[in-house]
CSV table of C-alpha atoms in Angstrom, one decimal:
chain,number,residue,atom,x,y,z
H,1,MET,CA,-19.0,28.4,34.8
H,2,VAL,CA,-20.6,26.5,36.2
H,3,TRP,CA,-21.7,24.5,33.3
H,4,LEU,CA,-18.1,24.3,32.6
H,5,LYS,CA,-17.1,23.0,35.5
H,6,LYS,CA,-20.4,19.7,35.2
H,7,GLU,CA,-19.6,18.9,32.0
H,8,ILE,CA,-15.2,18.6,33.3
H,9,LEU,CA,-16.0,16.5,36.3
H,10,PHE,CA,-18.3,14.2,33.6
H,11,ILE,CA,-16.1,13.8,30.8
H,12,LEU,CA,-13.2,12.8,34.0
H,13,SER,CA,-16.4,10.6,35.5
H,14,THR,CA,-17.0,9.0,32.1
H,15,ILE,CA,-13.2,7.8,31.5
H,16,LEU,CA,-12.7,7.0,34.8
H,17,ILE,CA,-15.5,4.3,34.0
H,18,THR,CA,-14.2,3.2,30.4
H,19,LEU,CA,-11.4,3.0,32.0
H,20,SER,CA,-11.9,1.0,34.8
H,21,SER,CA,-13.8,-1.1,32.9
H,22,CYS,CA,-11.6,-2.6,30.1
H,23,GLY,CA,-9.0,-3.4,33.1
H,24,GLY,CA,-12.9,-5.9,33.9
H,25,GLN,CA,-12.9,-7.4,30.7
H,26,GLU,CA,-9.1,-7.7,30.2
H,27,LYS,CA,-8.9,-9.5,33.4
H,28,LEU,CA,-11.7,-12.3,31.8
H,29,GLN,CA,-9.9,-12.4,28.7
H,30,ASN,CA,-6.5,-12.9,31.2
H,31,GLN,CA,-8.8,-15.5,33.4
H,32,LYS,CA,-9.6,-17.7,30.1
H,33,GLU,CA,-6.2,-17.9,28.8
H,34,GLU,CA,-4.9,-19.5,31.8
H,35,ARG,CA,-6.6,-22.9,31.3
H,36,LYS,CA,-5.1,-26.2,33.9
H,37,PRO,CA,-2.7,-28.3,31.1
H,38,THR,CA,-4.0,-32.2,31.0
H,39,LYS,CA,-3.0,-34.6,32.0
H,40,GLU,CA,-1.8,-35.6,28.4
H,41,GLU,CA,-0.3,-32.5,28.1
H,42,LEU,CA,1.7,-33.2,31.6
H,43,ILE,CA,2.9,-36.7,30.1
H,44,SER,CA,4.0,-35.2,27.4
H,45,ALA,CA,6.3,-32.1,29.1
H,46,PHE,CA,7.3,-34.9,32.1
H,47,PHE,CA,8.5,-37.2,29.0
H,48,GLU,CA,9.9,-34.4,26.7
H,49,GLN,CA,11.7,-32.9,30.5
H,50,ILE,CA,13.5,-36.8,30.9
H,51,GLN,CA,14.7,-36.4,27.2
H,52,SER,CA,16.9,-33.9,28.7
H,53,TRP,CA,17.5,-35.3,32.0
H,54,ASN,CA,20.5,-33.7,34.1
H,55,LYS,CA,21.0,-32.9,37.5
H,56,ASN,CA,19.8,-29.1,36.6
H,57,ASN,CA,15.6,-30.7,35.3
H,58,ILE,CA,15.5,-32.9,38.4
H,59,SER,CA,13.3,-30.8,40.3
H,60,VAL,CA,10.9,-29.8,37.1
H,61,ILE,CA,11.0,-33.7,36.4
H,62,ASP,CA,10.0,-34.0,39.7
H,63,SER,CA,7.1,-31.1,39.9
H,64,LEU,CA,5.5,-32.4,36.1
H,65,GLY,CA,5.3,-36.2,37.8
H,66,ASN,CA,4.1,-34.8,40.9
H,67,GLU,CA,1.3,-32.7,39.0
H,68,ILE,CA,0.3,-35.4,37.3
H,69,SER,CA,-0.3,-37.9,40.1
H,70,ARG,CA,-2.4,-35.1,41.1
H,71,LEU,CA,-4.8,-34.4,38.7
H,72,ASP,CA,-5.1,-38.7,38.4
H,73,SER,CA,-5.8,-40.1,42.2
H,74,SER,CA,-5.4,-43.0,41.0
H,75,LEU,CA,-1.5,-42.9,40.5
H,76,SER,CA,1.3,-41.8,43.4
H,77,PHE,CA,4.1,-40.6,42.2
H,78,LEU,CA,8.4,-41.0,44.0
H,79,PRO,CA,10.8,-38.5,42.8
H,80,LEU,CA,14.8,-39.9,41.6
H,81,LYS,CA,15.0,-39.7,46.2
H,82,ASN,CA,13.1,-42.0,47.2
H,83,ASP,CA,13.0,-45.2,48.9
H,84,TYR,CA,11.9,-47.6,46.7
H,85,GLU,CA,13.9,-47.5,43.5
H,86,PRO,CA,16.8,-44.2,44.7
H,87,ARG,CA,17.9,-42.3,41.4
H,88,SER,CA,14.8,-43.1,39.2
H,89,PHE,CA,11.6,-41.5,39.1
H,90,VAL,CA,8.1,-43.7,39.8
H,91,PHE,CA,4.8,-43.8,39.4
H,92,THR,CA,2.8,-46.5,41.6
H,93,THR,CA,-1.1,-47.8,40.9
H,94,ASN,CA,-3.5,-50.5,42.2
H,95,ASP,CA,-4.2,-51.4,38.2
H,96,LYS,CA,-1.8,-51.9,35.5
H,97,GLN,CA,-4.6,-50.1,33.3
H,98,ASN,CA,-3.7,-46.8,34.6
H,99,PHE,CA,-0.7,-46.5,33.2
H,100,LEU,CA,-2.1,-45.9,29.3
H,101,PRO,CA,-1.3,-42.3,28.9
H,102,PHE,CA,2.0,-43.2,29.6
H,103,GLU,CA,1.3,-46.3,26.9
H,104,GLU,CA,-0.6,-44.1,24.3
H,105,SER,CA,2.1,-41.0,24.1
H,106,ASP,CA,3.7,-40.1,21.5
H,107,TYR,CA,7.1,-40.4,22.7
H,108,LEU,CA,6.0,-44.1,24.4
H,109,ILE,CA,4.1,-45.0,21.3
H,110,LYS,CA,6.8,-44.4,18.2
H,111,SER,CA,8.5,-46.7,20.0
H,112,ASP,CA,9.6,-50.5,19.9
H,113,PHE,CA,8.8,-52.6,23.7
H,114,SER,CA,10.1,-55.3,24.7
H,115,GLN,CA,7.6,-57.5,26.9
H,116,GLN,CA,7.4,-60.6,28.8
H,117,SER,CA,5.1,-61.9,31.3
H,118,SER,CA,3.9,-59.0,33.5
H,119,TYR,CA,7.1,-56.5,32.4
H,120,LYS,CA,7.2,-54.0,29.3
H,121,VAL,CA,10.4,-52.1,28.9
H,122,TRP,CA,11.6,-49.1,26.6
H,123,ARG,CA,14.9,-48.0,26.1
H,124,LYS,CA,15.4,-44.5,24.6
H,125,GLN,CA,19.6,-44.0,23.8
H,126,LEU,CA,20.0,-40.2,25.1
H,127,ASN,CA,23.5,-40.0,24.2
H,128,GLU,CA,26.7,-42.5,23.9
H,129,LEU,CA,27.1,-42.7,26.8
H,130,GLN,CA,23.4,-42.9,28.7
H,131,ILE,CA,20.3,-45.1,27.9
H,132,LEU,CA,16.5,-44.2,29.3
H,133,ASP,CA,15.4,-46.9,30.6
H,134,LEU,CA,11.0,-47.4,31.1
H,135,SER,CA,9.3,-49.5,32.7
H,136,ILE,CA,5.7,-51.3,33.9
H,137,GLU,CA,6.5,-53.7,36.3
H,138,PRO,CA,4.9,-55.0,38.9
H,139,HIS,CA,5.5,-55.2,42.4
H,140,PRO,CA,4.5,-56.9,45.6
H,141,THR,CA,4.2,-54.1,48.0
H,142,LEU,CA,3.2,-51.1,45.7
H,143,ASN,CA,1.4,-53.2,42.9
H,144,TRP,CA,2.4,-51.7,40.2
H,145,LEU,CA,5.5,-48.9,38.8
H,146,PHE,CA,6.0,-47.3,35.7
H,147,VAL,CA,9.6,-47.2,36.5
H,148,ILE,CA,12.2,-44.2,33.8
H,149,ARG,CA,15.8,-44.7,34.8
H,150,LEU,CA,19.0,-43.8,33.3
H,151,ARG,CA,21.7,-46.3,32.6
H,152,GLY,CA,24.8,-46.1,31.7
H,153,GLN,CA,25.9,-47.5,28.2
H,154,GLU,CA,26.2,-51.1,28.6
């Protein structure tokens, strides 16, 4: 009878150890899968949200902009409600070259733009009534801006 109790205890202990070690491997796999998105991936997601700009996704656009500026300390992000460009999303930087990841994104690189002196402007038709205006421009106090505005049909 004593040997039966020892065997049952041994079997239960083995099962418990096996199950707890499987859970640890699963946690390690989940940690590996939870990688942080790159700046380029965040910029792509930002432009995807901008394409469907409406009052419901403004907070998502704001949070993506903040995350991009957290990953790249050379950029600052001003949400839709800001003092410099009301009703516009704005990235600021000291060096115009810091906007290259935006310019080289799939969303802008395939688009025509107009450029005059230090201004560069892309225009995207969102629907029959709205135009998305994206521009890189100098600013007297913020140095360089990348501004995303929603305009009515002109």
